[in-house]
């Protein structure tokens, strides 16, 4: 029944008449065809048949030329802009010869995309520049750096936070490739974009200052501040840490110019922490130059008529500069900046002080936010929080370390304020020191050991500064007016806290030098050059503590002290270790302190009780020299100079027994007597003849030992003389050796 009614309705539709409605118009039939059309014109100037294309023009696989891609960089579609960046890389990989000629136009198009609102475009551009910029020579790239920095600093102040964070990523890239250009002008009175870059960092961190206004209250830099996530804050602080590291190292470059002749792999030994132990600047500069590398052309040729004036090891060295004749040309090569580098080591100290005051609250807040999570005893910390706390500690070390190292540029009030801030920061860290992870994990253990060393460095700074203060000074600057008695108790409390911190550091450094591990790892991490250098100020601060301070912090002085652990570690370190040269130079320097008339420190090698261990260290140096041979000339130079300086200065650690021991142990370095094969040349003969300085230093060392020895030491003395005579026979050093023997009356 329903089926038949449906068919009736379908038949009725064909014969039904549509009702007309008012205002609707007549409906078109169902089978009506729409014949209307629209036309639009398109313009393709680059595809005109009237223009002939240059088939020799470099193009991509899609036949896009350089000009085509430049025009697509301005396209409204984000995907098109991203494809254009990728096509640039394809074009340069296919045609690398056009890279240098295209840099001006290319970078002019790329910089406008640094602040692009599309995240994909920014990410692609960063990847492209990371690939491109290292391919360009620094000389060709530097003229374009101001343009790159200008647009990057503009992106640092963008309204969108993600664009500001990406701008920091671009700065990281520029800091890797052209750090000098990025940090240039970061202080007052210097031209460059460094100041704008630093203001951008502070604005992103909401540090609340218009950098450069050193007086008055801190002013906000942006009203669009947002709370950064841990990951974003880590990116900014990590980049700021790199910026400050490059900025500070740029100031020290002139003072380290003298080390430019060293092996590139060698790490120079810092000596700034020894400066407060000298009465004036001039003797400390002379002390610094004891191990300064010398070039061969600075060594005068031996004059047959006046050999005394040319001999490096003449005793006159002990009372003054080297007894060599300096010409006006030699003197003109000496930079005045090197001589004055100590008194004006940090000419931008005021800028660093202001920056430390600006970042103090930010660094403190960052540490307090991360510390409970990072130092949790139940679980290892998340990677973001751990890295954030580590970067925060590094910024503290860079700022306060650079400022407090300069003892000449700080006023008393500035020093007090900085010590108060640093003491507060260390106070929050002391409760967790030494830092240990909850569970064994290589990355976490590595980060915690770095934190431990940074804590030791910062504590050493406070200890070294406390040595410079007058003993009766109790007028520490207070936040509020206090009576003299309150100031005294505040001073006692401060000194007590510092003594406690120094005691904790003493225990940690001693165990670290002995090879013990605090992180719970099965195998302790060996000391590397950067770690050893970072520990040196701490070691010296502990060695140079006044006797009453040492007794107060440790009770009775233990037999296994920092000095004993340091000497054991120096003897235990293998000759091939990268730390060996550093250990040799540092111990030689502290031994030479007692020969300096202007030395005024508390450390006295005669009262250490480690004389036997010092002599053991001295006697192990010839073995080190023999094991190194010709493989590490920089370390060989340090070892030879250490022995040479100790002998020239008449160190109390070198007595008759040590002279005999040195003669016996140095003989195999020149000539080996084998029981079967007879006499064989020693490692000295394998040193290249082009290394004239080291070969002559070795000869000078032997002549010096022979000069201070007595003729009654017959066999050892004769063996050494014969070994050296055989080793230098037929070499340029043969005449040098003979003339020295004649000049000193040893022949």
XYZ file of C-alpha atoms in Angstrom:
747
model
C 0.000 0.000 0.000
C 2.723 2.598 0.796
C 4.538 1.667 -2.358
C 1.609 2.484 -4.672
C 0.959 5.888 -3.017
C 4.603 6.877 -3.529
C 4.404 6.139 -7.248
C 1.249 8.228 -7.581
C 3.005 11.233 -6.000
C 5.998 10.920 -8.324
C 3.728 10.900 -11.386
C 1.853 13.946 -10.105
C 5.051 16.004 -9.799
C 5.582 16.047 -13.539
C 2.201 17.669 -14.161
C 2.067 20.041 -11.140
C 2.299 23.787 -11.727
C 4.626 25.796 -9.512
C 2.961 28.590 -7.643
C 4.305 32.067 -8.226
C 5.255 34.164 -5.224
C 5.200 37.907 -4.973
C 8.646 39.480 -5.547
C 10.410 36.216 -6.286
C 10.453 36.479 -10.064
C 10.054 33.698 -12.533
C 11.981 30.559 -11.754
C 14.295 29.151 -14.401
C 13.589 25.729 -15.776
C 15.536 22.837 -14.385
C 17.363 22.180 -17.619
C 18.466 25.824 -18.124
C 22.199 26.335 -18.954
C 24.183 29.253 -17.396
C 26.137 30.930 -20.228
C 27.668 33.816 -18.200
C 31.472 34.031 -17.745
C 34.194 36.083 -15.966
C 37.699 36.930 -17.179
C 40.849 37.853 -15.206
C 44.261 38.916 -16.488
C 47.553 37.547 -15.155
C 51.019 39.057 -15.653
C 54.083 36.817 -16.053
C 56.941 39.160 -16.956
C 59.594 36.515 -16.247
C 57.911 34.001 -18.535
C 57.483 36.243 -21.534
C 58.321 34.666 -24.862
C 59.788 37.995 -25.922
C 62.646 37.748 -23.398
C 65.464 35.269 -23.783
C 66.636 33.637 -20.537
C 70.287 33.214 -19.637
C 70.782 29.466 -19.557
C 74.181 29.879 -17.837
C 72.578 31.544 -14.784
C 72.893 29.373 -11.629
C 69.529 27.917 -10.701
C 68.037 25.325 -8.404
C 66.574 22.044 -9.554
C 63.259 23.852 -10.000
C 64.934 26.381 -12.292
C 64.783 29.196 -9.703
C 67.560 31.762 -9.907
C 68.996 33.846 -7.083
C 66.822 36.855 -8.024
C 63.723 34.662 -8.088
C 64.401 33.449 -4.570
C 65.086 36.969 -3.261
C 61.667 38.083 -4.508
C 60.009 35.060 -2.864
C 61.505 36.035 0.507
C 58.933 38.877 0.583
C 55.988 36.630 -0.336
C 52.848 36.944 1.762
C 52.594 33.181 2.217
C 54.735 31.777 5.057
C 55.281 28.423 3.334
C 56.585 30.193 0.241
C 59.053 32.198 2.334
C 60.215 29.021 4.057
C 60.644 27.223 0.716
C 62.669 30.165 -0.569
C 65.097 29.825 2.368
C 65.479 26.111 1.724
C 66.007 26.779 -1.970
C 68.835 29.208 -1.134
C 70.704 26.381 0.580
C 70.101 24.130 -2.420
C 71.362 26.847 -4.755
C 74.557 27.429 -2.760
C 75.245 23.715 -2.431
C 75.006 23.365 -6.218
C 76.946 26.581 -6.900
C 79.234 27.371 -3.904
C 81.216 29.887 -5.953
C 78.406 32.489 -5.785
C 78.162 32.575 -1.979
C 80.581 35.447 -1.296
C 79.287 37.639 -4.146
C 75.689 37.191 -2.968
C 76.154 37.971 0.727
C 75.062 41.618 0.673
C 71.749 41.040 -1.106
C 71.122 37.724 0.653
C 71.625 38.985 4.207
C 69.603 42.099 3.392
C 66.673 39.807 2.564
C 67.273 37.389 5.458
C 67.436 39.931 8.287
C 63.824 40.956 7.686
C 62.740 37.412 8.532
C 64.480 37.335 11.934
C 61.334 38.853 13.429
C 58.922 36.959 11.137
C 55.650 36.095 12.852
C 55.697 32.523 11.548
C 57.663 30.173 13.805
C 58.492 27.824 10.936
C 60.098 30.624 8.926
C 62.257 31.688 11.896
C 63.325 28.114 12.600
C 64.229 27.526 8.959
C 66.160 30.807 8.783
C 68.137 29.946 11.925
C 69.041 26.559 10.476
C 70.053 28.151 7.172
C 72.274 30.793 8.815
C 73.843 28.144 11.056
C 74.891 26.354 7.879
C 75.829 29.420 5.814
C 77.754 31.747 8.145
C 80.559 29.298 9.054
C 81.250 28.924 5.322
C 81.999 32.643 4.996
C 85.353 33.987 6.140
C 85.245 36.240 9.167
C 86.757 39.140 7.204
C 83.892 38.993 4.686
C 81.252 38.527 7.366
C 82.190 41.301 9.817
C 80.935 44.179 7.579
C 77.462 42.604 7.640
C 77.354 41.979 11.406
C 75.920 45.434 12.330
C 72.921 44.775 10.074
C 72.374 41.331 11.602
C 72.640 42.682 15.152
C 70.338 45.614 14.386
C 67.442 43.424 13.283
C 68.123 40.861 16.021
C 68.008 43.458 18.787
C 64.798 44.766 17.255
C 63.339 41.263 17.485
C 64.451 41.127 21.145
C 61.862 43.799 21.920
C 59.054 42.291 19.815
C 55.570 42.175 21.309
C 55.399 38.379 20.959
C 57.483 36.475 23.558
C 58.283 33.595 21.207
C 59.905 36.003 18.734
C 62.019 37.471 21.539
C 63.207 33.997 22.535
C 64.046 33.133 18.926
C 66.024 36.385 18.697
C 68.166 35.086 21.558
C 68.792 31.913 19.558
C 70.064 34.056 16.675
C 72.366 35.859 19.127
C 73.752 32.506 20.261
C 74.701 31.788 16.667
C 76.394 35.171 16.241
C 78.262 34.728 19.548
C 79.708 31.468 18.257
C 80.928 32.970 14.980
C 81.743 36.661 15.623
C 81.672 37.165 19.416
C 83.874 40.276 19.318
C 81.416 42.129 17.099
C 78.419 41.142 19.223
C 79.869 42.300 22.560
C 81.567 45.380 21.116
C 80.247 48.524 22.782
C 78.536 46.803 25.718
C 79.898 49.394 28.142
C 79.497 53.137 28.346
C 81.440 55.290 25.925
C 82.145 52.583 23.336
C 80.649 52.349 19.880
C 78.923 49.145 18.881
C 75.702 47.232 19.391
C 76.711 45.394 22.562
C 74.794 47.796 24.767
C 71.563 47.232 22.828
C 72.063 43.469 22.993
C 72.525 43.622 26.767
C 69.444 45.814 27.174
C 67.514 43.233 25.182
C 68.592 40.461 27.546
C 67.558 42.481 30.590
C 64.239 43.373 29.005
C 63.385 39.736 28.306
C 64.349 38.785 31.862
C 62.288 41.713 33.226
C 65.380 42.670 35.180
C 63.901 46.131 35.540
C 66.662 48.423 34.408
C 67.522 50.731 31.575
C 71.109 49.561 31.253
C 73.554 52.410 31.225
C 71.776 54.522 33.835
C 74.270 53.870 36.580
C 72.696 56.316 38.977
C 69.254 56.447 40.492
C 66.511 53.876 40.711
C 66.151 51.042 38.272
C 63.664 51.693 35.487
C 61.557 49.135 33.678
C 62.491 48.486 30.072
C 59.223 47.020 28.845
C 55.571 47.042 29.792
C 54.968 43.832 27.847
C 56.803 41.651 30.340
C 55.613 38.078 30.727
C 56.596 35.296 33.097
C 59.073 33.061 31.307
C 58.918 29.297 31.530
C 61.926 27.417 32.862
C 62.947 26.391 29.355
C 62.687 29.926 27.959
C 64.525 31.394 30.944
C 67.268 28.825 30.449
C 67.721 29.901 26.822
C 68.031 33.566 27.797
C 70.359 33.056 30.772
C 72.560 30.641 28.840
C 72.946 33.180 26.058
C 73.583 35.980 28.576
C 76.257 33.857 30.241
C 78.021 33.380 26.894
C 77.733 37.112 26.184
C 79.282 38.069 29.537
C 82.039 35.476 29.178
C 83.075 36.892 25.805
C 82.760 40.470 27.074
C 85.021 39.837 30.065
C 87.543 37.750 28.120
C 87.838 40.565 25.572
C 89.148 42.825 28.348
C 91.766 40.255 29.372
C 93.001 39.618 25.841
C 95.752 42.240 25.977
C 97.062 40.969 29.285
C 97.228 37.442 27.867
C 98.922 38.560 24.650
C 102.230 37.289 25.925
C 100.950 33.709 25.849
C 100.298 33.812 22.127
C 103.511 31.896 21.411
C 102.343 28.896 23.387
C 101.056 25.709 21.879
C 97.394 26.378 20.911
C 96.362 23.358 22.959
C 98.115 24.727 26.060
C 96.068 26.548 28.675
C 97.748 29.572 30.330
C 98.067 29.520 34.087
C 96.249 32.415 35.821
C 98.124 34.331 38.503
C 95.704 37.143 39.415
C 94.958 35.595 42.817
C 98.622 36.002 43.801
C 98.601 39.776 43.216
C 97.299 40.720 46.729
C 100.343 38.945 48.209
C 102.726 41.515 46.688
C 103.335 44.983 48.082
C 103.190 46.712 44.706
C 102.417 46.138 41.071
C 105.903 46.222 39.563
C 107.365 43.183 41.384
C 104.230 41.185 40.669
C 104.525 41.911 36.940
C 108.145 40.717 37.056
C 106.986 37.605 38.915
C 104.343 36.970 36.259
C 106.971 37.017 33.519
C 109.119 34.286 35.069
C 107.482 31.659 32.874
C 106.514 33.896 29.985
C 107.116 32.077 26.700
C 109.943 33.540 24.691
C 110.539 33.405 20.974
C 113.878 32.492 19.466
C 114.377 35.897 17.922
C 114.193 37.428 21.402
C 117.093 35.230 22.487
C 120.320 37.035 21.587
C 122.969 35.142 19.709
C 125.866 34.134 21.862
C 128.708 36.603 21.555
C 132.106 34.932 21.785
C 133.636 38.055 23.319
C 130.886 38.644 25.884
C 129.228 35.296 26.608
C 128.336 36.408 30.121
C 125.788 38.899 28.757
C 124.028 36.270 26.665
C 123.882 33.372 29.101
C 120.290 32.888 30.204
C 121.123 31.373 33.565
C 123.422 34.106 34.890
C 122.893 34.758 38.643
C 122.006 38.404 37.886
C 118.534 37.115 37.063
C 117.872 36.645 40.767
C 118.148 40.338 41.542
C 116.700 41.915 38.430
C 115.607 41.395 34.879
C 117.404 39.122 32.465
C 120.951 40.239 31.851
C 120.424 40.721 28.149
C 121.030 43.787 26.063
C 117.725 45.209 24.789
C 117.764 47.366 21.682
C 115.352 50.220 20.987
C 113.541 47.981 18.496
C 113.002 45.363 21.187
C 111.698 47.961 23.611
C 109.328 49.372 21.007
C 107.734 45.938 20.673
C 106.701 45.944 24.320
C 103.140 47.102 24.668
C 102.462 49.691 27.337
C 99.081 48.073 27.794
C 100.780 44.885 28.960
C 102.699 46.792 31.627
C 99.611 48.592 32.850
C 97.277 45.643 32.445
C 97.427 44.840 36.147
C 96.398 48.253 37.389
C 93.724 48.616 34.739
C 92.845 44.981 34.226
C 89.110 45.650 34.232
C 88.647 49.157 32.903
C 84.896 48.533 32.748
C 84.560 47.578 36.403
C 81.860 50.183 37.035
C 79.722 48.690 34.271
C 80.152 45.207 35.710
C 79.250 46.445 39.193
C 76.070 48.049 37.881
C 75.184 44.908 35.941
C 75.753 42.731 39.016
C 73.491 45.009 41.048
C 70.878 44.815 38.294
C 70.899 41.023 37.954
C 71.238 40.267 41.661
C 67.518 39.823 42.334
C 67.012 37.866 39.103
C 69.855 35.466 39.891
C 68.716 35.024 43.486
C 65.127 34.333 42.441
C 66.256 31.888 39.780
C 68.388 29.998 42.292
C 65.689 29.882 44.956
C 63.151 28.597 42.429
C 65.376 25.744 41.244
C 67.335 24.738 44.355
C 64.613 22.660 46.128
C 63.983 20.679 42.932
C 67.620 20.263 41.891
C 68.923 19.238 45.323
C 66.043 16.925 46.173
C 67.390 13.864 48.056
C 64.767 11.533 46.607
C 65.164 11.939 42.833
C 67.505 13.404 40.246
C 66.468 16.869 39.031
C 64.774 17.627 35.695
C 67.241 18.661 33.017
C 65.778 22.163 32.526
C 65.981 23.118 36.221
C 69.465 21.634 36.605
C 70.819 23.516 33.593
C 69.082 26.705 34.730
C 70.710 26.562 38.161
C 74.111 25.773 36.623
C 73.888 28.730 34.237
C 72.825 30.979 37.114
C 75.918 29.937 39.084
C 78.151 30.582 36.067
C 76.798 34.104 35.675
C 77.504 34.710 39.374
C 81.076 33.505 38.878
C 81.608 35.618 35.759
C 80.260 38.828 37.282
C 81.583 38.693 40.836
C 84.791 36.922 39.834
C 85.661 39.569 37.233
C 84.916 42.413 39.647
C 86.606 41.113 42.788
C 89.741 40.073 40.899
C 90.463 43.760 40.315
C 91.790 44.897 43.661
C 92.854 48.334 42.391
C 89.625 49.678 40.852
C 87.195 49.047 43.719
C 86.359 51.488 46.451
C 85.820 50.184 49.965
C 82.045 50.751 49.808
C 81.727 48.952 46.475
C 83.737 46.023 47.777
C 81.559 45.777 50.877
C 78.308 45.797 48.878
C 79.568 43.165 46.453
C 80.796 40.947 49.271
C 77.408 41.260 50.987
C 75.589 40.198 47.816
C 77.961 37.318 47.124
C 77.856 36.202 50.748
C 74.047 36.104 50.601
C 74.086 34.020 47.433
C 76.658 31.628 48.896
C 74.675 31.406 52.117
C 71.762 29.846 50.249
C 74.120 27.387 48.545
C 76.069 26.366 51.662
C 73.254 24.218 53.043
C 73.491 21.878 50.057
C 77.301 21.828 49.617
C 78.922 19.547 48.560
C 76.289 18.910 45.931
C 75.474 15.257 45.280
C 72.865 13.709 42.960
C 70.264 11.366 44.382
C 71.064 8.663 41.828
C 73.986 7.911 39.553
C 73.738 9.627 36.216
C 76.717 10.834 34.201
C 75.202 14.134 33.025
C 73.867 14.979 36.477
C 77.189 14.091 38.146
C 79.041 16.269 35.637
C 76.744 19.239 36.313
C 76.970 18.791 40.094
C 80.762 18.707 39.994
C 80.733 21.947 37.999
C 78.478 23.469 40.665
C 80.844 22.306 43.403
C 83.816 23.934 41.698
C 81.900 27.179 41.111
C 81.000 27.246 44.812
C 84.689 26.763 45.672
C 85.674 29.609 43.335
C 83.144 32.027 44.818
C 84.145 31.119 48.371
C 87.804 31.628 47.463
C 86.974 35.111 46.185
C 85.495 36.064 49.555
C 88.459 34.561 51.402
C 90.966 36.414 49.208
C 89.081 39.690 49.642
C 89.005 39.200 53.413
C 92.831 39.022 53.404
C 92.990 42.508 51.876
C 90.883 44.133 54.596
C 92.501 45.778 57.601
C 92.436 43.501 60.622
C 90.574 46.024 62.748
C 87.930 46.856 60.187
C 84.495 46.109 61.606
C 82.617 48.920 59.850
C 80.723 46.685 57.454
C 77.996 48.581 55.646
C 74.596 47.731 57.145
C 71.146 48.011 55.618
C 70.012 50.081 58.601
C 71.950 52.200 61.111
C 73.355 50.029 63.907
C 75.415 50.597 67.004
C 79.104 49.737 67.152
C 78.377 46.613 69.181
C 75.837 45.395 66.597
C 78.353 46.054 63.843
C 80.923 44.031 65.766
C 78.603 41.055 66.235
C 77.591 41.283 62.567
C 81.262 41.208 61.605
C 81.922 38.201 63.858
C 78.903 36.378 62.399
C 80.093 37.106 58.858
C 83.616 35.900 59.605
C 82.238 32.791 61.296
C 80.120 31.944 58.255
C 83.078 32.456 55.931
C 85.263 30.265 58.137
C 82.640 27.511 57.995
C 82.421 27.782 54.218
C 86.219 27.706 53.902
C 86.318 24.556 56.044
C 83.771 22.819 53.821
C 85.702 23.853 50.721
C 88.985 22.659 52.265
C 87.539 19.195 52.849
C 86.077 18.991 49.349
C 89.194 20.224 47.528
C 91.464 17.912 49.519
C 89.384 14.868 48.645
C 89.102 15.982 45.015
C 92.882 16.287 44.694
C 93.279 12.846 46.271
C 90.988 11.416 43.596
C 88.042 10.713 45.871
C 84.534 11.145 44.518
C 81.600 12.943 46.147
C 78.968 12.214 43.527
C 78.565 8.516 44.300
C 79.956 7.425 40.943
C 81.948 4.232 40.712
C 84.856 6.008 38.978
C 85.728 9.603 39.848
C 86.130 12.063 37.009
C 89.823 12.994 36.473
C 90.857 16.604 36.654
C 90.944 18.376 33.310
C 92.862 21.624 32.622
C 89.847 23.932 32.943
C 88.814 22.281 36.203
C 92.334 22.477 37.642
C 92.641 26.137 36.679
C 89.280 26.831 38.313
C 90.557 25.234 41.526
C 93.814 27.215 41.697
C 92.357 30.362 43.353
C 90.669 28.103 45.909
C 93.867 26.161 46.606
C 95.834 29.373 47.049
C 93.167 30.933 49.263
C 93.330 27.870 51.539
C 97.145 27.765 51.548
C 97.436 31.497 52.213
C 94.980 31.618 55.113
C 96.366 33.187 58.281
C 97.452 30.668 60.864
C 94.758 31.688 63.361
C 92.052 31.405 60.683
C 93.250 27.947 59.717
C 93.223 26.820 63.329
C 89.760 28.273 63.847
C 88.298 26.460 60.852
C 90.007 23.121 61.317
C 90.799 22.913 65.005
C 94.117 21.096 64.891
C 95.788 21.126 61.517
C 95.462 17.646 59.961
C 98.479 15.894 58.533
C 96.816 15.384 55.141
C 96.328 19.025 54.189
C 95.480 20.701 50.895
C 99.185 21.232 50.232
C 99.988 17.565 50.778
C 97.103 16.484 48.557
C 98.180 18.955 45.874
C 101.773 17.683 45.872
C 100.618 14.053 45.770
C 98.342 14.837 42.842
C 101.140 16.650 40.988
C 103.528 13.709 41.412
C 100.821 11.186 40.553
C 99.744 12.960 37.345
C 101.219 11.268 34.292
C 103.569 13.126 31.970
C 101.136 12.840 29.067
C 98.296 14.416 31.025
C 97.096 17.833 29.857
C 97.205 18.978 33.507
C 100.909 18.169 33.994
C 102.281 21.501 32.773
C 99.812 23.400 34.978
C 100.788 21.465 38.101
C 104.488 21.997 37.448
C 104.196 25.738 36.893
C 101.900 26.337 39.872
C 104.072 24.475 42.366
C 107.197 26.126 40.968
C 105.563 29.528 41.403
C 104.627 28.986 45.042
C 108.161 27.728 45.727
C 109.584 30.891 44.148
C 107.497 33.160 46.380
C 109.972 32.914 49.247
C 112.658 34.324 46.931
C 110.604 37.472 46.242
C 111.547 40.399 48.458
C 108.152 42.081 47.937
C 106.101 39.005 48.820
C 103.876 39.663 51.851
C 101.517 36.680 51.931
C 100.838 34.353 54.857
C 102.025 31.212 53.074
C 105.608 30.288 53.946
C 107.050 27.178 52.341
C 109.518 26.822 55.216
C 106.711 26.329 57.763
C 104.544 23.874 55.852
C 106.106 20.651 57.095
C 106.091 19.295 53.543
C 109.746 19.891 52.660
C 110.396 16.230 51.884
C 107.428 16.063 49.547
C 108.588 19.233 47.784
C 112.007 17.659 47.240
C 110.370 14.498 45.938
C 108.420 16.619 43.461
C 111.612 18.376 42.299
C 113.420 15.082 41.735
C 110.559 13.639 39.678
C 110.794 16.453 37.084
C 113.747 14.951 35.106
C 111.717 11.752 34.693
C 108.812 13.828 33.399
C 111.144 15.554 30.962
C 112.461 12.194 29.728
C 108.947 10.744 29.270
C 107.695 13.761 27.343
C 110.637 13.831 24.965
C 109.832 15.728 21.754
C 106.070 15.116 21.934
C 104.952 18.119 24.009
C 107.454 20.954 23.728
C 105.295 23.427 25.661
C 105.304 21.163 28.732
C 109.035 20.505 28.305
C 109.661 24.255 28.335
C 107.690 24.662 31.575
C 109.564 21.802 33.277
C 112.996 23.103 32.228
C 112.153 26.683 33.229
C 110.831 25.539 36.606
C 114.091 23.810 37.465
C 116.102 26.670 35.988
C 114.297 29.378 37.981
C 114.495 27.399 41.236
C 118.232 26.956 40.781
C 118.808 30.576 39.757
C 116.854 31.911 42.716
C 118.558 29.571 45.175
C 115.437 27.834 46.431
C 115.770 26.396 49.928
C 114.283 23.142 48.629
C 117.336 22.402 46.458
C 120.244 21.262 48.581
C 123.327 19.115 48.000
C 121.342 15.851 47.787
C 118.932 17.340 45.244
C 121.824 18.603 43.083
C 123.301 15.090 42.939
C 119.864 13.623 42.221
C 119.234 16.074 39.388
C 122.615 15.290 37.829
C 121.924 11.563 37.919
C 118.360 11.853 36.613
C 119.100 14.353 33.846
C 121.876 12.290 32.273
C 119.486 9.850 30.467
C 117.683 12.822 28.946
C 120.817 13.510 26.885
C 122.453 10.078 26.616
C 121.318 6.613 27.705
C 123.806 3.914 28.717
C 122.300 0.529 27.853
C 123.925 -2.591 29.397
C 123.915 -4.416 26.047
C 123.585 -1.804 23.295
C 125.943 0.700 24.878
C 125.456 4.482 24.628
C 122.225 5.591 22.936
C 121.003 9.131 22.227
C 118.393 10.403 24.680
C 115.122 12.311 24.063
C 117.035 15.609 23.812
C 118.458 14.602 20.423
C 114.918 14.030 19.098
C 113.809 17.600 19.817
C 113.619 19.368 16.428
C 116.502 21.714 15.692
C 113.877 24.336 14.834
C 112.980 24.433 18.559
C 116.155 26.317 19.334
C 114.809 27.893 22.522
C 114.033 24.608 24.284
C 117.316 23.017 23.261
C 119.263 25.998 24.608
C 117.199 26.085 27.792
C 118.128 22.449 28.404
C 121.811 23.317 27.932
C 121.414 26.308 30.280
C 119.840 24.045 32.906
C 122.787 21.659 32.837
C 125.358 24.476 33.035
C 123.448 25.985 35.972
C 123.449 22.651 37.827
C 127.153 22.222 37.166
C 127.813 25.797 38.349
C 126.146 25.300 41.735
C 127.590 21.810 42.274
C 131.031 21.045 43.656
C 133.827 19.270 41.847
C 133.855 16.606 44.546
C 130.686 15.137 43.037
C 132.927 13.418 40.515
C 131.096 10.558 38.822
C 127.618 12.119 38.496
C 129.100 15.406 37.343
C 131.354 13.802 34.728
C 128.565 11.556 33.413
C 126.273 14.543 32.892
C 128.976 16.612 31.166
C 129.883 13.728 28.848
C 126.220 13.036 28.044
C 125.539 16.662 27.105
C 128.762 16.909 25.095
C 127.803 13.826 23.080
C 124.182 14.982 22.580
C 125.117 18.432 21.221
C 127.998 17.197 19.080
C 127.499 18.288 15.481
C 124.443 20.453 16.291
C 124.039 24.263 16.478
C 124.149 23.937 20.277
C 127.713 22.552 20.289
C 129.344 25.979 20.056
C 126.840 27.378 22.556
C 127.693 24.611 25.035
C 131.437 25.083 24.668
C 131.275 28.844 25.104
C 129.105 28.522 28.218
C 131.514 26.026 29.710
C 134.385 28.407 29.010
C 132.521 31.450 30.351
C 131.608 29.717 33.620
C 135.031 28.117 34.085
C 133.677 24.571 33.934
C 135.786 23.360 31.025
